[in-house]
Amino acid sequence: GAVRSADHWSLIPDGHRACPTDVRALESWPDGSIRWALVDAQIQSSDPLSAGVLQTDGPASAGGPAITLAERGTGVEVSTGVAVFVFAARGRMPFEQVTVDGVPMLAATGGGLTVTGEDGAAADVLVDRCVVEQRGRLRVVVRLDGVAAVGGRSLQVTTRVECFAGLGVVRVLCTLRNPDAARHPGNFWDLGDPGSVLLEDVAVTFR
């Protein structure tokens, strides 16, 4: 392979002007060169993508907005330049608070992720662990782990929140996992197995 470092990559959509670019090497060849890389770039809608060039040997693009990340004890604050997203252990999932221009967007209590079982009882999901999985200038991924107690059972909850520089929107991916093994007598995979958990609703509310 010809490229060993992702430090000096930039995407040039129009062939002349580099746009803000973040690159992370995902896998390397045995000789240490990059096999797979993830490229995040902020492209203007007017840029002609058909003429784009990915430059790997020039100065890294430093223009445009950048994310500010602050880890405070068991919590994380991510500022995109437009909004500040606050994540905290023992706090609400996915956000403990969101502020815009210093003004809180969420009420101090209530809201967040709730899981409702077949008995109609809703369980609030609190964050047990909060970690930063990916750190970049343009994109940050925060992972939140928690547990939903439903009908005497415990479901593992993992939420990943992707924050983007210069934007007030995020991408949220939530996974609920049942740690209890299912049973398949006779190799029949019927619903309603004793190891399964029936859910009436999974919802995120903001107040």
PDB file of C-alpha atoms in Angstrom:
ATOM      1  CA  GLY A   1       0.000   0.000   0.000  1.00  0.00           C
ATOM      2  CA  ALA A   2       1.047   3.560  -0.684  1.00  0.00           C
ATOM      3  CA  VAL A   3      -0.588   5.350   2.273  1.00  0.00           C
ATOM      4  CA  ARG A   4       0.433   4.780   5.893  1.00  0.00           C
ATOM      5  CA  SER A   5      -1.048   7.807   7.676  1.00  0.00           C
ATOM      6  CA  ALA A   6      -4.510   9.387   7.657  1.00  0.00           C
ATOM      7  CA  ASP A   7      -3.217  12.694   9.035  1.00  0.00           C
ATOM      8  CA  HIS A   8      -2.910  14.543   5.721  1.00  0.00           C
ATOM      9  CA  TRP A   9      -6.043  13.564   3.817  1.00  0.00           C
ATOM     10  CA  SER A  10      -8.512  16.048   2.396  1.00  0.00           C
ATOM     11  CA  LEU A  11     -11.496  15.776   0.087  1.00  0.00           C
ATOM     12  CA  ILE A  12     -11.515  18.219  -2.829  1.00  0.00           C
ATOM     13  CA  PRO A  13     -15.052  18.083  -4.299  1.00  0.00           C
ATOM     14  CA  ASP A  14     -14.449  20.568  -7.134  1.00  0.00           C
ATOM     15  CA  GLY A  15     -10.852  19.565  -7.818  1.00  0.00           C
ATOM     16  CA  HIS A  16      -9.515  22.895  -6.494  1.00  0.00           C
ATOM     17  CA  ARG A  17     -10.720  23.648  -2.939  1.00  0.00           C
ATOM     18  CA  ALA A  18     -10.474  21.243  -0.002  1.00  0.00           C
ATOM     19  CA  CYS A  19     -13.500  20.895   2.251  1.00  0.00           C
ATOM     20  CA  PRO A  20     -13.355  20.081   6.004  1.00  0.00           C
ATOM     21  CA  THR A  21     -12.296  16.433   6.212  1.00  0.00           C
ATOM     22  CA  ASP A  22     -11.795  13.870   8.993  1.00  0.00           C
ATOM     23  CA  VAL A  23     -10.213  10.482   8.295  1.00  0.00           C
ATOM     24  CA  ARG A  24      -9.880   7.452  10.573  1.00  0.00           C
ATOM     25  CA  ALA A  25      -7.967   4.318   9.602  1.00  0.00           C
ATOM     26  CA  LEU A  26     -10.144   1.255  10.223  1.00  0.00           C
ATOM     27  CA  GLU A  27      -7.817  -1.544   9.132  1.00  0.00           C
ATOM     28  CA  SER A  28      -4.224  -1.881   7.951  1.00  0.00           C
ATOM     29  CA  TRP A  29      -2.337  -4.248   5.663  1.00  0.00           C
ATOM     30  CA  PRO A  30       0.467  -6.399   7.150  1.00  0.00           C
ATOM     31  CA  ASP A  31       3.018  -3.797   6.005  1.00  0.00           C
ATOM     32  CA  GLY A  32       1.269  -1.089   8.072  1.00  0.00           C
ATOM     33  CA  SER A  33      -0.330   0.765   5.176  1.00  0.00           C
ATOM     34  CA  ILE A  34      -4.019   1.647   5.313  1.00  0.00           C
ATOM     35  CA  ARG A  35      -6.433  -0.916   3.906  1.00  0.00           C
ATOM     36  CA  TRP A  36      -9.763   0.665   4.916  1.00  0.00           C
ATOM     37  CA  ALA A  37     -10.450   4.213   6.068  1.00  0.00           C
ATOM     38  CA  LEU A  38     -13.570   6.078   7.129  1.00  0.00           C
ATOM     39  CA  VAL A  39     -13.824   9.564   5.614  1.00  0.00           C
ATOM     40  CA  ASP A  40     -16.108  12.237   7.101  1.00  0.00           C
ATOM     41  CA  ALA A  41     -16.381  15.453   5.090  1.00  0.00           C
ATOM     42  CA  GLN A  42     -18.619  18.509   5.052  1.00  0.00           C
ATOM     43  CA  ILE A  43     -19.535  19.168   1.435  1.00  0.00           C
ATOM     44  CA  GLN A  44     -21.500  22.138   0.168  1.00  0.00           C
ATOM     45  CA  SER A  45     -24.625  21.348  -1.824  1.00  0.00           C
ATOM     46  CA  SER A  46     -23.178  23.332  -4.732  1.00  0.00           C
ATOM     47  CA  ASP A  47     -19.990  21.210  -4.908  1.00  0.00           C
ATOM     48  CA  PRO A  48     -19.744  19.053  -8.081  1.00  0.00           C
ATOM     49  CA  LEU A  49     -19.233  15.623  -6.525  1.00  0.00           C
ATOM     50  CA  SER A  50     -18.584  13.977  -9.882  1.00  0.00           C
ATOM     51  CA  ALA A  51     -15.228  15.783 -10.049  1.00  0.00           C
ATOM     52  CA  GLY A  52     -14.099  15.038  -6.483  1.00  0.00           C
ATOM     53  CA  VAL A  53     -10.536  14.121  -5.547  1.00  0.00           C
ATOM     54  CA  LEU A  54      -9.326  12.506  -2.304  1.00  0.00           C
ATOM     55  CA  GLN A  55      -5.850  13.870  -1.633  1.00  0.00           C
ATOM     56  CA  THR A  56      -3.698  11.825   0.743  1.00  0.00           C
ATOM     57  CA  ASP A  57      -0.352  13.645   0.720  1.00  0.00           C
ATOM     58  CA  GLY A  58      -1.178  17.318   1.249  1.00  0.00           C
ATOM     59  CA  PRO A  59      -1.812  19.415   4.356  1.00  0.00           C
ATOM     60  CA  ALA A  60      -4.908  18.364   6.311  1.00  0.00           C
ATOM     61  CA  SER A  61      -7.930  20.595   5.824  1.00  0.00           C
ATOM     62  CA  ALA A  62      -8.367  22.772   8.933  1.00  0.00           C
ATOM     63  CA  GLY A  63     -11.178  25.064   7.860  1.00  0.00           C
ATOM     64  CA  GLY A  64     -14.832  24.920   8.825  1.00  0.00           C
ATOM     65  CA  PRO A  65     -16.543  24.110  12.125  1.00  0.00           C
ATOM     66  CA  ALA A  66     -15.109  21.720  14.698  1.00  0.00           C
ATOM     67  CA  ILE A  67     -16.538  19.779  17.632  1.00  0.00           C
ATOM     68  CA  THR A  68     -15.462  20.558  21.200  1.00  0.00           C
ATOM     69  CA  LEU A  69     -15.479  17.580  23.553  1.00  0.00           C
ATOM     70  CA  ALA A  70     -15.338  17.801  27.353  1.00  0.00           C
ATOM     71  CA  GLU A  71     -15.302  14.755  29.640  1.00  0.00           C
ATOM     72  CA  ARG A  72     -16.333  15.655  33.177  1.00  0.00           C
ATOM     73  CA  GLY A  73     -16.212  12.820  35.708  1.00  0.00           C
ATOM     74  CA  THR A  74     -18.741  10.251  34.526  1.00  0.00           C
ATOM     75  CA  GLY A  75     -20.306  12.575  31.950  1.00  0.00           C
ATOM     76  CA  VAL A  76     -19.579  14.009  28.523  1.00  0.00           C
ATOM     77  CA  GLU A  77     -20.411  17.362  26.915  1.00  0.00           C
ATOM     78  CA  VAL A  78     -20.289  17.702  23.147  1.00  0.00           C
ATOM     79  CA  SER A  79     -20.473  21.177  21.585  1.00  0.00           C
ATOM     80  CA  THR A  80     -21.094  21.239  17.839  1.00  0.00           C
ATOM     81  CA  GLY A  81     -20.922  25.022  17.618  1.00  0.00           C
ATOM     82  CA  VAL A  82     -24.717  25.153  17.289  1.00  0.00           C
ATOM     83  CA  ALA A  83     -25.834  23.115  20.311  1.00  0.00           C
ATOM     84  CA  VAL A  84     -24.330  21.485  23.401  1.00  0.00           C
ATOM     85  CA  PHE A  85     -25.372  17.881  24.115  1.00  0.00           C
ATOM     86  CA  VAL A  86     -24.879  16.658  27.693  1.00  0.00           C
ATOM     87  CA  PHE A  87     -24.624  12.948  28.560  1.00  0.00           C
ATOM     88  CA  ALA A  88     -24.286  11.723  32.132  1.00  0.00           C
ATOM     89  CA  ALA A  89     -24.090   8.453  34.048  1.00  0.00           C
ATOM     90  CA  ARG A  90     -27.312   8.022  36.079  1.00  0.00           C
ATOM     91  CA  GLY A  91     -28.853  10.589  33.754  1.00  0.00           C
ATOM     92  CA  ARG A  92     -31.560  10.265  31.155  1.00  0.00           C
ATOM     93  CA  MET A  93     -31.044   8.418  27.901  1.00  0.00           C
ATOM     94  CA  PRO A  94     -30.191   9.654  25.319  1.00  0.00           C
ATOM     95  CA  PHE A  95     -29.692  13.236  26.623  1.00  0.00           C
ATOM     96  CA  GLU A  96     -29.435  14.602  30.119  1.00  0.00           C
ATOM     97  CA  GLN A  97     -29.652  18.102  28.637  1.00  0.00           C
ATOM     98  CA  VAL A  98     -29.392  19.990  25.353  1.00  0.00           C
ATOM     99  CA  THR A  99     -28.619  23.722  25.282  1.00  0.00           C
ATOM    100  CA  VAL A 100     -28.745  26.226  22.427  1.00  0.00           C
ATOM    101  CA  ASP A 101     -27.190  29.658  22.965  1.00  0.00           C
ATOM    102  CA  GLY A 102     -26.944  28.774  26.663  1.00  0.00           C
ATOM    103  CA  VAL A 103     -30.686  28.090  26.952  1.00  0.00           C
ATOM    104  CA  PRO A 104     -31.748  24.582  28.172  1.00  0.00           C
ATOM    105  CA  MET A 105     -34.035  22.825  25.705  1.00  0.00           C
ATOM    106  CA  LEU A 106     -35.152  20.030  28.066  1.00  0.00           C
ATOM    107  CA  ALA A 107     -36.957  20.148  31.395  1.00  0.00           C
ATOM    108  CA  ALA A 108     -34.850  19.274  34.438  1.00  0.00           C
ATOM    109  CA  THR A 109     -36.833  16.080  35.051  1.00  0.00           C
ATOM    110  CA  GLY A 110     -38.948  13.658  33.041  1.00  0.00           C
ATOM    111  CA  GLY A 111     -38.640  12.514  29.472  1.00  0.00           C
ATOM    112  CA  GLY A 112     -35.993  10.272  27.964  1.00  0.00           C
ATOM    113  CA  LEU A 113     -36.132   6.656  26.846  1.00  0.00           C
ATOM    114  CA  THR A 114     -38.915   4.460  28.240  1.00  0.00           C
ATOM    115  CA  VAL A 115     -39.659   0.784  27.617  1.00  0.00           C
ATOM    116  CA  THR A 116     -43.189  -0.531  28.220  1.00  0.00           C
ATOM    117  CA  GLY A 117     -43.832  -4.230  28.805  1.00  0.00           C
ATOM    118  CA  GLU A 118     -46.924  -6.285  28.012  1.00  0.00           C
ATOM    119  CA  ASP A 119     -48.373  -5.396  31.418  1.00  0.00           C
ATOM    120  CA  GLY A 120     -48.469  -1.710  30.400  1.00  0.00           C
ATOM    121  CA  ALA A 121     -45.878  -0.655  32.993  1.00  0.00           C
ATOM    122  CA  ALA A 122     -43.293   1.796  31.612  1.00  0.00           C
ATOM    123  CA  ALA A 123     -39.662   1.649  32.763  1.00  0.00           C
ATOM    124  CA  ASP A 124     -37.369   4.657  32.499  1.00  0.00           C
ATOM    125  CA  VAL A 125     -33.929   3.780  31.176  1.00  0.00           C
ATOM    126  CA  LEU A 126     -31.064   5.556  32.943  1.00  0.00           C
ATOM    127  CA  VAL A 127     -27.459   5.632  31.777  1.00  0.00           C
ATOM    128  CA  ASP A 128     -25.135   3.279  33.678  1.00  0.00           C
ATOM    129  CA  ARG A 129     -22.046   4.031  31.602  1.00  0.00           C
ATOM    130  CA  CYS A 130     -21.132   6.838  29.238  1.00  0.00           C
ATOM    131  CA  VAL A 131     -18.073   6.579  26.961  1.00  0.00           C
ATOM    132  CA  VAL A 132     -16.752   8.331  23.869  1.00  0.00           C
ATOM    133  CA  GLU A 133     -16.328   5.711  21.132  1.00  0.00           C
ATOM    134  CA  GLN A 134     -15.117   7.929  18.306  1.00  0.00           C
ATOM    135  CA  ARG A 135     -13.365  11.280  18.511  1.00  0.00           C
ATOM    136  CA  GLY A 136     -13.085  13.461  15.443  1.00  0.00           C
ATOM    137  CA  ARG A 137     -13.064  17.097  14.469  1.00  0.00           C
ATOM    138  CA  LEU A 138     -16.283  16.721  12.459  1.00  0.00           C
ATOM    139  CA  ARG A 139     -18.013  13.784  14.163  1.00  0.00           C
ATOM    140  CA  VAL A 140     -18.117  12.352  17.682  1.00  0.00           C
ATOM    141  CA  VAL A 141     -19.864   9.145  18.751  1.00  0.00           C
ATOM    142  CA  VAL A 142     -20.971   8.741  22.376  1.00  0.00           C
ATOM    143  CA  ARG A 143     -22.063   5.316  23.642  1.00  0.00           C
ATOM    144  CA  LEU A 144     -24.574   5.023  26.481  1.00  0.00           C
ATOM    145  CA  ASP A 145     -25.227   1.717  28.272  1.00  0.00           C
ATOM    146  CA  GLY A 146     -28.183   1.050  30.534  1.00  0.00           C
ATOM    147  CA  VAL A 147     -30.763  -1.509  31.644  1.00  0.00           C
ATOM    148  CA  ALA A 148     -34.543  -1.627  31.201  1.00  0.00           C
ATOM    149  CA  ALA A 149     -36.391  -3.565  33.911  1.00  0.00           C
ATOM    150  CA  VAL A 150     -39.516  -4.967  32.238  1.00  0.00           C
ATOM    151  CA  GLY A 151     -41.865  -7.541  33.769  1.00  0.00           C
ATOM    152  CA  GLY A 152     -39.263  -8.839  36.193  1.00  0.00           C
ATOM    153  CA  ARG A 153     -36.702  -9.182  33.399  1.00  0.00           C
ATOM    154  CA  SER A 154     -33.718  -7.034  32.471  1.00  0.00           C
ATOM    155  CA  LEU A 155     -33.006  -5.891  28.935  1.00  0.00           C
ATOM    156  CA  GLN A 156     -29.596  -4.499  28.010  1.00  0.00           C
ATOM    157  CA  VAL A 157     -29.865  -1.118  26.300  1.00  0.00           C
ATOM    158  CA  THR A 158     -27.120   0.431  24.183  1.00  0.00           C
ATOM    159  CA  THR A 159     -27.564   3.833  22.547  1.00  0.00           C
ATOM    160  CA  ARG A 160     -25.062   5.506  20.255  1.00  0.00           C
ATOM    161  CA  VAL A 161     -25.387   9.227  19.560  1.00  0.00           C
ATOM    162  CA  GLU A 162     -23.500  10.716  16.611  1.00  0.00           C
ATOM    163  CA  CYS A 163     -22.878  14.487  16.832  1.00  0.00           C
ATOM    164  CA  PHE A 164     -21.776  16.555  13.842  1.00  0.00           C
ATOM    165  CA  ALA A 165     -19.776  19.790  13.760  1.00  0.00           C
ATOM    166  CA  GLY A 166     -21.804  22.863  12.807  1.00  0.00           C
ATOM    167  CA  LEU A 167     -25.150  21.053  13.136  1.00  0.00           C
ATOM    168  CA  GLY A 168     -27.857  21.021  15.777  1.00  0.00           C
ATOM    169  CA  VAL A 169     -29.113  17.561  14.781  1.00  0.00           C
ATOM    170  CA  VAL A 170     -27.767  14.153  15.817  1.00  0.00           C
ATOM    171  CA  ARG A 171     -28.160  10.541  14.726  1.00  0.00           C
ATOM    172  CA  VAL A 172     -29.381   8.184  17.475  1.00  0.00           C
ATOM    173  CA  LEU A 173     -29.124   4.378  17.209  1.00  0.00           C
ATOM    174  CA  CYS A 174     -30.703   2.371  20.028  1.00  0.00           C
ATOM    175  CA  THR A 175     -30.353  -1.393  20.557  1.00  0.00           C
ATOM    176  CA  LEU A 176     -32.321  -3.484  23.066  1.00  0.00           C
ATOM    177  CA  ARG A 177     -30.863  -6.913  23.801  1.00  0.00           C
ATOM    178  CA  ASN A 178     -32.474  -9.762  25.685  1.00  0.00           C
ATOM    179  CA  PRO A 179     -29.649 -11.672  27.449  1.00  0.00           C
ATOM    180  CA  ASP A 180     -31.875 -14.705  28.123  1.00  0.00           C
ATOM    181  CA  ALA A 181     -31.416 -17.532  25.638  1.00  0.00           C
ATOM    182  CA  ALA A 182     -34.408 -18.731  23.643  1.00  0.00           C
ATOM    183  CA  ARG A 183     -35.445 -22.365  23.543  1.00  0.00           C
ATOM    184  CA  HIS A 184     -36.186 -24.178  20.289  1.00  0.00           C
ATOM    185  CA  PRO A 185     -37.519 -27.685  21.049  1.00  0.00           C
ATOM    186  CA  GLY A 186     -37.666 -29.726  17.877  1.00  0.00           C
ATOM    187  CA  ASN A 187     -35.930 -26.801  16.108  1.00  0.00           C
ATOM    188  CA  PHE A 188     -39.215 -24.852  15.992  1.00  0.00           C
ATOM    189  CA  TRP A 189     -38.688 -21.092  16.393  1.00  0.00           C
ATOM    190  CA  ASP A 190     -42.057 -20.065  17.775  1.00  0.00           C
ATOM    191  CA  LEU A 191     -42.791 -16.598  19.106  1.00  0.00           C
ATOM    192  CA  GLY A 192     -43.642 -16.360  22.787  1.00  0.00           C
ATOM    193  CA  ASP A 193     -40.754 -18.551  23.896  1.00  0.00           C
ATOM    194  CA  PRO A 194     -40.255 -18.510  27.702  1.00  0.00           C
ATOM    195  CA  GLY A 195     -36.962 -16.692  27.167  1.00  0.00           C
ATOM    196  CA  SER A 196     -38.511 -13.905  25.114  1.00  0.00           C
ATOM    197  CA  VAL A 197     -39.824 -10.559  26.364  1.00  0.00           C
ATOM    198  CA  LEU A 198     -42.954  -8.993  24.874  1.00  0.00           C
ATOM    199  CA  LEU A 199     -42.792  -5.201  24.569  1.00  0.00           C
ATOM    200  CA  GLU A 200     -45.756  -2.938  24.064  1.00  0.00           C
ATOM    201  CA  ASP A 201     -43.776   0.217  23.305  1.00  0.00           C
ATOM    202  CA  VAL A 202     -40.308   1.759  23.161  1.00  0.00           C
ATOM    203  CA  ALA A 203     -40.296   5.554  23.014  1.00  0.00           C
ATOM    204  CA  VAL A 204     -38.168   8.655  23.530  1.00  0.00           C
ATOM    205  CA  THR A 205     -39.966  11.749  24.829  1.00  0.00           C
ATOM    206  CA  PHE A 206     -38.662  15.280  25.291  1.00  0.00           C
ATOM    207  CA  ARG A 207     -40.178  17.765  27.742  1.00  0.00           C
TER     208      ARG A 207
END
